[in-house]
Coordinates of C-alpha atoms and ligand atoms in Angstrom, one line a residue:
Chain G
M2 CA -30.3 -111.4 29.7
K3 CA -30.1 -107.7 29.2
Q4 CA -32.6 -105.8 31.3
V5 CA -34.3 -103.2 29.1
F6 CA -37.0 -101.9 31.4
K7 CA -36.1 -101.3 35.0
R8 CA -37.3 -99.0 37.7
P9 CA -35.0 -95.9 37.9
D10 CA -32.6 -96.1 41.0
C11 CA -34.0 -92.8 42.1
L12 CA -37.5 -94.3 42.6
V13 CA -38.6 -96.5 45.5
D14 CA -40.1 -99.7 44.3
I15 CA -43.7 -99.1 45.2
P16 CA -46.7 -98.3 43.0
F17 CA -47.8 -94.7 42.5
H18 CA -51.1 -93.6 44.0
F19 CA -52.0 -91.6 41.0
C20 CA -55.3 -92.2 39.2
P21 CA -55.3 -94.4 36.0
G22 CA -54.1 -92.3 33.0
C23 CA -52.6 -89.6 35.1
H24 CA -49.4 -88.3 33.7
H25 CA -47.8 -87.4 37.1
G26 CA -46.5 -91.0 37.2
I27 CA -44.9 -90.7 33.7
I28 CA -43.3 -87.3 34.6
H29 CA -42.0 -88.7 37.9
R30 CA -40.3 -91.4 35.8
V31 CA -38.9 -89.0 33.3
V32 CA -37.4 -86.9 36.1
A33 CA -36.0 -90.0 37.9
E34 CA -34.4 -91.4 34.7
V35 CA -32.6 -88.2 34.0
L36 CA -31.4 -87.9 37.6
D37 CA -30.1 -91.5 37.3
E38 CA -28.2 -90.5 34.2
F39 CA -26.5 -87.7 36.0
N40 CA -26.0 -89.9 39.0
L41 CA -27.7 -87.4 41.3
R42 CA -29.6 -89.6 43.8
E43 CA -27.2 -89.0 46.6
K44 CA -26.8 -85.3 45.9
A45 CA -30.4 -84.3 45.4
I46 CA -32.6 -82.5 47.9
I47 CA -36.2 -82.1 46.7
A48 CA -38.5 -79.3 47.7
A49 CA -41.8 -81.0 47.4
S50 CA -45.0 -79.1 46.8
V51 CA -48.7 -79.4 47.9
G52 CA -50.9 -81.0 45.2
C53 CA -51.3 -84.6 44.0
S54 CA -47.5 -84.9 44.0
V55 CA -47.3 -84.2 47.7
F56 CA -46.1 -87.7 48.5
M57 CA -42.7 -87.4 46.6
Y58 CA -40.9 -88.6 49.8
D59 CA -42.7 -91.9 49.4
Y60 CA -41.6 -92.4 45.8
F61 CA -38.2 -90.7 45.4
D62 CA -35.3 -92.3 47.2
M63 CA -33.8 -88.9 48.1
D64 CA -33.9 -86.3 50.8
V65 CA -37.1 -84.3 50.7
I66 CA -38.3 -81.1 52.4
E67 CA -42.0 -80.4 52.4
A68 CA -42.7 -76.8 51.3
P69 CA -46.0 -75.1 52.1
H70 CA -48.4 -74.7 49.1
G71 CA -46.8 -72.5 46.5
R72 CA -43.5 -71.9 48.4
A73 CA -41.3 -74.6 46.9
A74 CA -39.1 -72.1 44.9
A75 CA -38.4 -70.1 48.1
V76 CA -37.7 -73.2 50.1
A77 CA -35.4 -74.5 47.3
T78 CA -33.6 -71.1 47.4
G79 CA -32.9 -71.6 51.1
V80 CA -31.7 -75.1 50.7
K81 CA -29.5 -74.3 47.7
R82 CA -27.9 -71.3 49.3
A83 CA -27.1 -73.4 52.4
R84 CA -25.9 -76.4 50.3
P85 CA -24.6 -75.1 47.0
D86 CA -23.0 -78.5 46.2
N87 CA -26.3 -80.4 46.4
F88 CA -28.7 -80.7 43.5
V89 CA -31.9 -79.0 44.4
F90 CA -35.2 -79.2 42.6
T91 CA -38.9 -78.6 43.0
Y92 CA -41.8 -80.4 41.4
Q93 CA -45.0 -78.3 41.4
G94 CA -48.5 -78.3 40.0
D95 CA -50.2 -75.3 38.3
G96 CA -52.1 -74.2 41.3
D97 CA -49.0 -74.4 43.4
L98 CA -46.6 -72.7 41.0
A99 CA -48.8 -70.5 38.8
A100 CA -51.4 -69.2 41.3
I101 CA -50.4 -69.1 45.0
G102 CA -46.7 -69.4 44.3
T103 CA -46.3 -67.0 41.4
A104 CA -44.2 -64.5 43.3
E105 CA -41.8 -67.1 44.6
I106 CA -41.1 -68.7 41.2
I107 CA -40.7 -65.3 39.4
H108 CA -38.2 -64.0 42.0
A109 CA -36.3 -67.3 42.3
A110 CA -35.8 -67.2 38.5
N111 CA -35.0 -63.5 38.5
R112 CA -32.4 -64.0 41.2
S113 CA -30.9 -66.7 39.0
E114 CA -31.2 -69.3 41.7
K115 CA -29.2 -72.4 40.7
V116 CA -32.2 -74.7 41.1
T117 CA -34.3 -76.8 38.7
V118 CA -38.1 -76.5 38.6
F119 CA -40.4 -79.2 37.2
F120 CA -43.8 -77.8 36.6
V121 CA -46.9 -79.9 35.9
N122 CA -49.6 -78.1 34.0
N123 CA -52.8 -80.2 33.9
T124 CA -55.1 -77.2 33.5
I125 CA -56.9 -77.9 36.8
Y126 CA -56.5 -78.4 40.6
G127 CA -56.2 -82.1 41.0
M128 CA -55.9 -82.7 44.7
T129 CA -58.7 -80.4 45.8
G130 CA -61.2 -81.9 43.4
G131 CA -61.1 -80.1 40.0
Q132 CA -61.4 -76.4 40.6
M133 CA -60.2 -73.8 38.0
A134 CA -56.4 -73.3 37.8
P135 CA -54.7 -70.3 36.3
T136 CA -53.9 -72.6 33.3
T137 CA -57.5 -73.7 32.8
M138 CA -58.5 -73.3 29.1
I139 CA -61.1 -70.8 28.0
G140 CA -64.5 -72.5 28.1
Q141 CA -63.1 -75.4 30.1
L142 CA -65.5 -76.8 32.7
S143 CA -64.3 -77.1 36.3
T144 CA -66.1 -77.2 39.7
T145 CA -65.6 -73.4 40.0
T146 CA -66.3 -72.6 36.4
P147 CA -69.5 -74.6 35.9
R148 CA -70.4 -72.7 32.8
G149 CA -66.8 -72.9 31.4
R150 CA -63.9 -70.4 32.0
D151 CA -65.0 -67.0 30.9
P152 CA -61.8 -64.8 30.4
Q153 CA -63.7 -61.6 31.2
E154 CA -64.7 -63.0 34.6
A155 CA -61.9 -65.5 35.4
G156 CA -58.9 -64.6 33.3
H157 CA -56.9 -66.3 30.7
P158 CA -54.7 -69.5 30.7
I159 CA -51.3 -68.3 32.0
H160 CA -48.2 -69.3 30.0
M161 CA -45.5 -69.9 32.6
A162 CA -42.7 -71.2 30.3
E163 CA -42.9 -68.1 28.1
L164 CA -43.3 -65.8 31.0
L165 CA -40.2 -67.1 32.8
A166 CA -38.2 -67.1 29.6
T167 CA -38.4 -63.3 29.7
L168 CA -36.4 -63.1 32.9
A169 CA -32.6 -62.7 32.7
G170 CA -32.0 -65.2 35.5
T171 CA -33.8 -68.1 33.8
A172 CA -31.2 -70.2 32.1
Y173 CA -33.5 -72.7 30.5
S174 CA -37.3 -72.7 29.9
A175 CA -39.2 -75.3 27.8
R176 CA -42.7 -76.7 27.5
V177 CA -43.0 -80.4 26.7
A178 CA -45.7 -83.2 26.7
V179 CA -45.5 -86.9 27.5
N180 CA -48.6 -88.0 25.5
N181 CA -46.6 -90.0 22.9
V182 CA -43.2 -91.6 22.5
K183 CA -41.9 -88.7 20.3
N184 CA -42.9 -86.1 22.8
L185 CA -41.6 -88.2 25.6
M186 CA -38.1 -88.3 24.1
K187 CA -38.2 -84.5 23.8
A188 CA -39.4 -84.2 27.3
K189 CA -36.4 -86.2 28.5
K190 CA -34.1 -84.0 26.5
A191 CA -35.6 -80.8 28.0
T192 CA -35.4 -82.3 31.5
K193 CA -31.7 -83.0 31.0
Q194 CA -31.1 -79.4 29.9
A195 CA -32.9 -78.0 32.9
V196 CA -30.7 -80.2 35.1
R197 CA -27.6 -79.0 33.3
A198 CA -28.6 -75.4 33.8
Q199 CA -28.1 -76.0 37.5
L200 CA -25.1 -78.2 37.3
D201 CA -23.3 -75.7 35.0
K202 CA -24.4 -72.9 37.4
K203 CA -26.1 -71.0 34.6
G204 CA -29.3 -70.2 36.4
L205 CA -32.8 -71.5 37.0
G206 CA -33.8 -74.4 34.8
F207 CA -37.5 -74.8 34.1
V208 CA -39.6 -77.5 32.4
E209 CA -43.4 -77.2 32.0
Y210 CA -45.0 -80.6 31.4
L211 CA -48.5 -80.7 29.9
S212 CA -50.3 -83.3 31.9
T213 CA -53.6 -85.1 32.2
C214 CA -56.1 -85.3 35.0
P215 CA -58.6 -87.8 33.7
T216 CA -60.4 -87.8 37.1
N217 CA -61.2 -84.1 37.2
W218 CA -61.5 -83.7 33.4
K219 CA -64.1 -86.4 33.7
M220 CA -62.6 -88.4 30.8
T221 CA -61.3 -91.8 30.2
P222 CA -57.4 -92.1 30.2
E223 CA -57.5 -92.5 26.4
K224 CA -59.6 -89.4 25.8
A225 CA -57.6 -87.4 28.3
N226 CA -54.4 -88.4 26.5
R227 CA -55.9 -87.3 23.2
R228 CA -57.0 -83.9 24.7
I229 CA -53.3 -83.0 25.2
A230 CA -52.7 -83.0 21.4
E231 CA -56.2 -81.8 20.4
E232 CA -56.8 -79.0 22.8
L233 CA -53.8 -78.2 25.0
I234 CA -50.8 -78.1 22.6
P235 CA -52.6 -75.6 20.2
I236 CA -52.9 -73.2 23.1
F237 CA -49.8 -74.2 25.0
P238 CA -47.2 -74.7 22.2
L239 CA -44.3 -77.1 22.9
G240 CA -40.8 -75.8 22.5
V241 CA -37.7 -74.3 24.1
F242 CA -38.2 -70.6 25.0
K243 CA -34.9 -69.9 26.6
E244 CA -31.6 -71.6 26.5
E245 CA -28.6 -69.8 28.0
Q246 CA -25.1 -70.8 27.2
A247 CA -22.7 -71.4 30.1
P248 CA -21.0 -68.2 31.2
A249 CA -17.3 -67.9 30.5
E250 CA -15.2 -69.0 33.5
A251 CA -14.7 -65.9 35.6
G252 CA -11.2 -67.0 36.7
V253 CA -12.2 -68.1 40.2
G254 CA -13.0 -71.7 40.8
Chain N
M2 CA -15.6 -56.0 62.1
E3 CA -17.1 -54.3 65.1
K4 CA -16.4 -57.5 67.2
K5 CA -12.7 -56.6 67.6
R6 CA -13.8 -54.0 70.1
K7 CA -15.0 -55.1 73.6
K8 CA -17.7 -52.4 73.8
A9 CA -19.6 -50.2 71.5
L10 CA -22.6 -47.9 71.4
V11 CA -25.1 -49.6 69.2
K12 CA -28.8 -49.8 68.4
G13 CA -30.9 -52.8 69.6
N14 CA -31.4 -53.8 66.0
E15 CA -27.7 -53.9 65.4
A16 CA -27.2 -55.8 68.6
V17 CA -29.6 -58.5 67.3
A18 CA -27.6 -58.8 64.0
M19 CA -24.3 -58.9 65.8
G20 CA -25.5 -61.6 68.3
A21 CA -26.8 -63.7 65.4
I22 CA -23.5 -63.6 63.5
E23 CA -21.5 -64.3 66.7
A24 CA -23.8 -67.4 67.3
G25 CA -22.9 -68.8 63.9
C26 CA -25.9 -67.5 61.9
R27 CA -24.7 -67.6 58.3
F28 CA -27.9 -67.1 56.3
Y29 CA -30.3 -64.2 56.6
F30 CA -33.5 -63.7 54.6
G31 CA -35.7 -60.6 55.0
Y32 CA -37.9 -57.9 53.6
P33 CA -37.6 -54.3 54.6
I34 CA -40.0 -52.8 57.2
T35 CA -39.6 -50.1 59.8
P36 CA -38.5 -50.2 62.7
Q37 CA -36.1 -53.1 62.1
N38 CA -34.2 -52.2 58.9
E39 CA -30.9 -52.0 60.7
I40 CA -31.0 -55.8 61.0
P41 CA -31.0 -56.6 57.2
E42 CA -28.7 -53.6 56.6
Y43 CA -26.2 -54.9 59.0
M44 CA -26.5 -58.5 57.8
S45 CA -26.1 -57.4 54.1
A46 CA -22.8 -55.6 55.1
H47 CA -21.3 -58.2 57.4
L48 CA -22.6 -61.7 56.5
P49 CA -20.4 -61.9 53.4
E50 CA -17.3 -61.1 55.6
V51 CA -17.8 -64.4 57.4
G52 CA -18.8 -66.4 54.3
G53 CA -22.5 -66.0 54.9
T54 CA -25.4 -65.3 52.6
F55 CA -27.8 -62.4 52.7
I56 CA -31.0 -62.4 50.5
Q57 CA -33.4 -59.5 50.3
A58 CA -36.5 -61.6 49.5
E59 CA -39.6 -60.5 47.6
S60 CA -41.8 -60.8 50.7
E61 CA -41.9 -62.0 54.2
I62 CA -43.6 -65.1 52.9
A63 CA -40.6 -65.9 50.8
S64 CA -38.2 -65.0 53.6
I65 CA -39.7 -67.5 56.1
N66 CA -39.8 -70.2 53.5
M67 CA -36.1 -69.6 52.6
L68 CA -35.5 -69.9 56.3
L69 CA -37.4 -73.2 56.4
G70 CA -35.2 -74.4 53.5
A71 CA -31.9 -73.3 54.9
C72 CA -32.6 -74.6 58.4
S73 CA -33.8 -77.9 57.0
T74 CA -30.1 -78.5 56.0
G75 CA -29.0 -78.0 59.6
A76 CA -27.6 -74.5 58.9
R77 CA -28.1 -71.6 61.3
A78 CA -30.3 -68.9 59.8
M79 CA -32.5 -66.0 60.7
T80 CA -35.2 -63.8 59.4
S81 CA -36.5 -60.6 61.0
S82 CA -39.4 -58.3 60.5
S83 CA -42.0 -56.2 62.3
S84 CA -45.7 -56.9 63.1
P85 CA -47.4 -56.8 59.6
G86 CA -44.5 -58.9 58.2
I87 CA -44.6 -61.3 61.1
S88 CA -48.3 -61.9 60.3
L89 CA -47.2 -63.0 56.8
K90 CA -44.6 -65.4 58.3
Q91 CA -47.2 -67.4 60.4
E92 CA -47.9 -70.1 57.8
G93 CA -44.2 -70.8 57.5
L94 CA -43.7 -70.8 61.2
S95 CA -46.6 -73.4 61.6
Y96 CA -44.9 -75.6 59.0
M97 CA -41.5 -75.3 60.7
A98 CA -43.1 -76.2 64.1
G99 CA -45.0 -79.1 62.5
S100 CA -41.9 -80.4 60.7
E101 CA -39.7 -79.7 63.8
I102 CA -37.2 -77.4 62.0
P103 CA -35.2 -74.9 64.0
G104 CA -34.8 -71.3 63.0
V105 CA -34.7 -67.8 64.6
V106 CA -37.3 -65.2 63.8
V107 CA -37.1 -61.6 65.2
N108 CA -40.1 -59.4 65.6
M109 CA -39.2 -55.8 66.4
S110 CA -42.9 -55.1 66.7
R111 CA -44.7 -52.0 65.8
S112 CA -48.3 -51.0 66.4
G113 CA -51.5 -52.4 64.7
P114 CA -54.0 -53.5 63.7
G115 CA -53.4 -53.3 60.0
L116 CA -50.7 -50.9 59.0
G117 CA -51.0 -49.3 62.4
G118 CA -48.0 -47.2 63.0
I119 CA -44.3 -47.4 64.0
S120 CA -44.6 -46.5 67.6
P121 CA -43.7 -49.1 70.3
S122 CA -46.5 -51.5 71.2
Q123 CA -46.9 -54.9 72.8
G124 CA -49.9 -55.8 70.7
D125 CA -48.3 -58.9 69.3
Y126 CA -48.1 -60.7 72.7
F127 CA -51.0 -63.1 71.9
Q128 CA -49.7 -63.9 68.4
A129 CA -46.2 -64.6 69.8
T130 CA -47.2 -66.7 72.7
R131 CA -50.1 -68.7 71.3
G132 CA -48.2 -70.1 68.3
G133 CA -49.4 -67.4 65.9
G134 CA -50.3 -69.5 62.9
H135 CA -52.7 -72.4 62.4
G136 CA -52.6 -75.6 64.5
D137 CA -51.8 -76.4 68.1
Y138 CA -48.1 -75.4 68.3
R139 CA -45.9 -73.0 70.2
V140 CA -42.7 -71.2 69.6
L141 CA -40.2 -70.4 72.4
V142 CA -40.4 -66.6 72.8
L143 CA -37.6 -64.4 74.3
A144 CA -38.3 -60.8 75.2
P145 CA -35.2 -58.5 75.7
D146 CA -35.5 -55.2 77.6
S147 CA -32.1 -53.7 76.7
V148 CA -29.6 -53.5 73.9
Q149 CA -27.4 -56.0 75.7
E150 CA -30.2 -58.5 75.9
C151 CA -31.0 -58.0 72.2
Y152 CA -27.5 -59.4 71.7
D153 CA -27.4 -62.0 74.4
L154 CA -30.9 -63.4 73.8
T155 CA -30.4 -63.6 70.1
M156 CA -27.4 -65.8 70.7
L157 CA -29.5 -67.9 73.1
A158 CA -32.3 -68.1 70.6
F159 CA -30.0 -70.1 68.2
D160 CA -29.2 -72.6 71.0
M161 CA -32.8 -72.9 72.1
S162 CA -33.9 -73.4 68.6
D163 CA -31.4 -76.2 68.0
K164 CA -32.1 -77.8 71.4
Y165 CA -35.8 -78.1 70.7
T166 CA -35.7 -78.3 66.9
N167 CA -38.4 -75.6 67.0
P168 CA -38.6 -72.0 65.8
V169 CA -37.6 -69.4 68.4
L170 CA -39.0 -65.9 68.3
V171 CA -37.2 -62.8 69.7
L172 CA -39.9 -60.3 70.5
G173 CA -38.7 -56.7 70.8
D174 CA -40.3 -53.4 69.8
A175 CA -39.7 -50.1 68.1
M176 CA -38.1 -48.6 71.2
L177 CA -35.7 -51.5 71.8
G178 CA -34.7 -51.7 68.1
Q179 CA -34.0 -48.0 67.8
M180 CA -32.4 -47.1 71.2
K181 CA -28.6 -46.9 71.5
E182 CA -26.8 -48.3 74.5
P183 CA -23.4 -49.5 75.3
L184 CA -23.1 -53.2 74.3
E185 CA -20.5 -55.5 75.7
F186 CA -19.4 -58.2 73.1
K187 CA -19.2 -61.7 74.3
K188 CA -17.6 -64.7 72.8
Y189 CA -20.2 -67.3 71.8
Q190 CA -19.5 -70.7 73.4
P191 CA -20.6 -73.2 70.8
K192 CA -22.7 -76.1 72.0
K193 CA -22.8 -79.4 70.2
F194 CA -26.1 -80.3 68.6
E195 CA -26.4 -83.5 66.7
K196 CA -28.5 -82.9 63.6
K197 CA -29.1 -86.3 62.3
W198 CA -32.4 -85.0 60.8
A199 CA -30.6 -82.5 58.6
L200 CA -31.2 -82.8 54.8
T201 CA -27.8 -83.1 53.1
G202 CA -28.4 -85.6 50.4
A203 CA -28.8 -89.4 50.9
K204 CA -25.1 -90.2 50.6
G205 CA -24.0 -93.1 52.8
R206 CA -27.3 -93.2 54.6
K207 CA -31.0 -93.8 53.9
A208 CA -33.0 -91.0 52.3
Q209 CA -34.9 -88.9 54.8
F210 CA -37.4 -86.1 54.8
L211 CA -38.9 -83.4 56.9
K212 CA -42.7 -82.9 56.8
S213 CA -45.8 -81.9 58.7
L214 CA -48.3 -84.0 56.8
Y215 CA -49.6 -87.0 58.7
L216 CA -52.5 -88.8 57.1
D217 CA -52.3 -92.4 58.5
D218 CA -54.7 -93.3 61.2
G219 CA -53.7 -92.0 64.6
E220 CA -50.3 -90.6 63.3
L221 CA -51.2 -87.0 63.7
T222 CA -52.5 -87.6 67.2
V223 CA -49.2 -89.1 68.3
H224 CA -47.3 -86.3 66.5
N225 CA -49.3 -83.6 68.4
W226 CA -48.8 -85.3 71.7
N227 CA -45.1 -85.4 71.0
L228 CA -45.0 -81.7 70.2
F229 CA -47.0 -81.0 73.4
A230 CA -44.4 -83.0 75.5
K231 CA -41.7 -80.9 73.9
Y232 CA -43.4 -77.6 74.7
K233 CA -43.6 -78.9 78.3
R234 CA -39.9 -79.7 78.4
M235 CA -39.2 -76.1 77.4
K236 CA -40.1 -75.2 80.9
E237 CA -36.6 -76.0 82.1
D238 CA -35.4 -73.0 80.1
I239 CA -37.9 -70.5 81.7
R240 CA -36.2 -67.1 82.4
Y241 CA -37.4 -64.1 84.4
E242 CA -36.0 -61.2 86.4
A243 CA -37.3 -60.4 89.9
L244 CA -36.8 -57.1 91.7
F245 CA -37.7 -56.1 95.3
L246 CA -39.9 -59.2 95.9
D247 CA -38.8 -59.4 99.6
E248 CA -41.6 -58.0 101.7
A249 CA -43.4 -56.8 98.6
R250 CA -47.1 -55.9 99.0
L251 CA -47.7 -55.3 95.3
V252 CA -45.9 -57.0 92.4
V253 CA -45.9 -55.4 89.0
V254 CA -45.6 -57.8 86.1
A255 CA -44.3 -56.4 82.8
F256 CA -42.0 -57.5 79.9
G257 CA -39.8 -55.8 77.3
S258 CA -39.5 -52.1 77.0
M259 CA -42.5 -51.6 79.3
A260 CA -40.6 -53.4 82.1
R261 CA -37.5 -51.3 81.3
V262 CA -39.4 -48.1 82.1
L263 CA -41.2 -49.7 85.1
K264 CA -37.9 -50.6 86.7
S265 CA -37.5 -46.8 87.3
S266 CA -41.1 -46.5 88.5
V267 CA -40.7 -49.3 91.0
K268 CA -37.4 -47.8 92.3
M269 CA -39.3 -44.5 92.8
A270 CA -42.0 -46.3 94.7
Q271 CA -39.3 -48.0 96.9
D272 CA -37.8 -44.6 97.6
E273 CA -41.1 -43.4 98.8
G274 CA -41.3 -46.4 101.2
L275 CA -43.9 -48.4 99.1
K276 CA -43.2 -52.1 99.0
V277 CA -43.5 -52.7 95.2
G278 CA -41.7 -55.5 93.5
L279 CA -41.3 -56.3 89.8
I280 CA -41.4 -59.6 87.9
R281 CA -40.2 -59.4 84.3
P282 CA -40.8 -62.6 82.3
I283 CA -37.9 -63.0 79.8
T284 CA -39.3 -66.2 78.2
L285 CA -42.9 -65.3 77.3
F286 CA -43.4 -68.8 76.2
P287 CA -42.9 -70.8 78.3
Y288 CA -44.3 -68.4 80.8
P289 CA -42.8 -68.2 84.4
A290 CA -46.2 -69.3 85.7
E291 CA -44.9 -71.4 88.6
F292 CA -42.7 -68.5 89.9
I293 CA -45.6 -66.1 89.8
R294 CA -47.8 -68.7 91.6
E295 CA -45.2 -69.1 94.3
T296 CA -44.9 -65.4 94.7
S297 CA -48.7 -65.1 95.0
L298 CA -48.5 -67.3 98.1
Q299 CA -46.9 -64.3 99.8
V300 CA -48.2 -61.3 97.9
K301 CA -51.9 -60.8 97.4
N302 CA -51.8 -57.9 95.0
F303 CA -50.5 -58.0 91.4
L304 CA -50.5 -55.3 88.7
A305 CA -49.9 -56.3 85.1
M306 CA -48.7 -53.4 82.9
E307 CA -48.5 -53.6 79.2
L308 CA -48.4 -51.5 76.0
N309 CA -51.7 -52.9 74.8
T310 CA -55.2 -53.1 76.2
G311 CA -54.7 -56.4 78.0
Q312 CA -53.0 -59.5 76.8
M313 CA -50.2 -60.8 79.1
V314 CA -52.5 -60.0 82.1
E315 CA -54.4 -63.2 81.2
D316 CA -51.3 -65.3 81.8
V317 CA -50.8 -63.5 85.2
R318 CA -54.4 -64.4 86.1
L319 CA -53.9 -68.0 85.0
S320 CA -50.7 -68.2 87.1
V321 CA -51.7 -66.8 90.5
E322 CA -53.3 -68.6 93.4
P323 CA -57.1 -68.1 93.8
G324 CA -57.9 -65.1 95.9
T325 CA -55.1 -63.0 94.4
Q326 CA -56.1 -59.5 93.2
V327 CA -54.7 -58.9 89.7
D328 CA -55.2 -55.4 88.3
F329 CA -54.3 -54.2 84.9
F330 CA -53.0 -51.0 83.4
G331 CA -52.5 -50.8 79.7
L332 CA -51.8 -48.3 77.0
P333 CA -52.7 -48.7 73.4
P334 CA -50.1 -47.5 70.8
G335 CA -49.0 -44.0 71.1
S336 CA -46.2 -42.6 73.3
L337 CA -44.4 -44.5 76.0
P338 CA -44.8 -42.2 79.1
A339 CA -42.2 -41.4 81.7
P340 CA -41.8 -43.5 84.9
D341 CA -43.7 -41.1 87.1
V342 CA -46.8 -41.6 85.1
F343 CA -46.7 -45.3 85.9
L344 CA -45.9 -44.6 89.5
K345 CA -49.3 -42.8 89.8
E346 CA -51.0 -46.0 88.4
I347 CA -49.0 -48.1 90.8
K348 CA -50.2 -46.0 93.8
K349 CA -53.8 -46.3 92.7
V350 CA -53.8 -50.0 93.3
Y351 CA -51.2 -50.2 96.1
P352 CA -53.0 -52.0 99.0
E353 CA -53.7 -49.8 102.1
Ligands
LIG23 C1 -52.5 -72.2 51.8 C2 -53.2 -73.3 51.2 N1 -54.2 -73.0 50.4 C3 -54.9 -74.0 49.8 C4 -54.5 -75.3 49.9 C5 -55.3 -76.4 49.3 N2 -54.7 -77.0 48.1 C6 -54.0 -78.1 48.2 S1 -53.4 -78.6 46.7 C7 -54.1 -77.3 45.9 C8 -54.0 -77.1 44.4 C9 -53.6 -78.4 43.7 O1 -53.5 -78.2 42.4 P1 -52.2 -78.2 41.6 O2 -51.1 -77.4 42.2 O3 -52.5 -77.8 40.2 O4 -51.6 -79.7 41.7 P2 -52.3 -81.0 41.2 O5 -53.1 -81.6 42.4 O6 -53.2 -80.7 40.1 O7 -51.2 -81.9 40.8 C10 -54.8 -76.5 46.8 C11 -55.6 -75.3 46.4 C12 -53.4 -75.6 50.8 N3 -53.0 -76.8 51.0 N4 -52.8 -74.5 51.4
LIG24 S1 -56.7 -86.2 40.7 FE1 -55.9 -85.7 38.6 S2 -53.8 -85.0 39.0 FE2 -54.4 -86.0 40.8 S3 -53.7 -88.1 40.7 FE3 -55.8 -88.1 39.9 S4 -55.6 -87.7 37.7 FE4 -53.7 -87.2 38.6

């Protein structure tokens, strides 16, 4: 019998700890399937971040280095420079990458680091219990915006995929969602491109995944999934914002 | 490269950089700050010649985390800075200690608090010897007092760091970094360190990870006890220099550039017939506590002298036998006086 649904080789065969309806699990799977396709399990070194995805070393059957909160892009830089033949990627939440780690991601991209960055935007801090993130929507309730996010007081939702696309060192930048099958296919395609950006030594590859946090959004999984299409995508448009072609061979191998 | 020569007149900062490359350091990450800029400048010029990589990072925070990443693969790497920048590296140092990742960090310290100034100071002693960041950890600290030691101890720092899979701090100051002295180049004798923990990709072996997070019941307790046992083991690498201890009636204790100046003061005292000795701790952590205790069985008067208002003196007081008199003379940041100024202070407490 042909097996049609199997756990990716890159993932350890244990259940995720994520809450029901959380997209972290789906995004883990998308990443793992793409890494399987490129046969990267034995080559990969992950710079894990601090957030709900902190336990990547339990789930990914690959070498993992724990980065301090926000510093994954700098840690990945150190790993990649020391091991240029390995495949190095980070997986970070929106507090980790777009608040405390903003300097590190911008400069890693600007230096054209040959690393891949998977960025999970769930418009909230999951792990610490639902505080405002830089990506929190205007008017959105969180435990630190109890009257809703007021842009005059608390700023605007930050658009990382567009922001990084302005940097010359970013080879690929896209925003995707995993809320339905059609978007999931596109998410997989974008993930592949971000992986290729590193394999082809073009520069930093970046994918922003719109994600759910039913627990801290205080919604059922179904309602949380609907919110992606109804509220997030209109503000965080899906698409590819930067796609660099491979540079012409410079003559040296 | 400079190394072809046997001797050269170089600055302490350059000696650090030369020692690092000689010891096999191939990755350097740093952010400019006075008075240590000769280190990144030297590294940017010479690392590429040996196939190494230099990155001018966007901050000291990024630098220490690049170090963490590079060292997690088993590579030899270094970062350097001066006091305000070293403060920014503390979170990363804590993670490296917690995840047991080696790495060499150089602090050519300046004066604080805050932006302070660029004059020599030993105000970072507590930060250096008590871990510096959060959590109950320590880093091995080496304190040179000459350009030669800037070179020798930086080489040693890489071995110590690999031996204990722990960060090692080289603590100098503005005077040591900037002064020029003849340096004798030495060939580094490579030691074998097995780095089974290194992250190189899970090819032909199980996947592995380096982390400091321990949430399961009792795990973190065990981890902290293991770290504690390691810090105790470091005692076998304690280093110090002792001068004129035979028949000494007063022992001066000082480190780094302060000890360097005091060597002259103590010799002047000897010339005047005063029995004054000197102990210069070279490892500030672990501290030569046992040697100081043994010395205090013979000598009842100690004088700690520092370029701060009193930090290392606490370690001297913790080391000596009860009943030992420990005096202190300290100078907050400013100028580093000439040896005769210190001689006067020595005479003030010299036992009658
Ligand atoms: C220096 C530091 N500051 C704060 C924290 C606490 N902290 C842990 S995770 C986190 C934010 C998590 O949110 P996000 O990055 O969006 O990831 P998510 O949990 O939503 O997946 C914070 C603030 C920390 N671990 N370290
Ligand atoms: S708290 Fe939110 S982000 Fe974290 S696992 Fe639960 S649903 Fe996912």
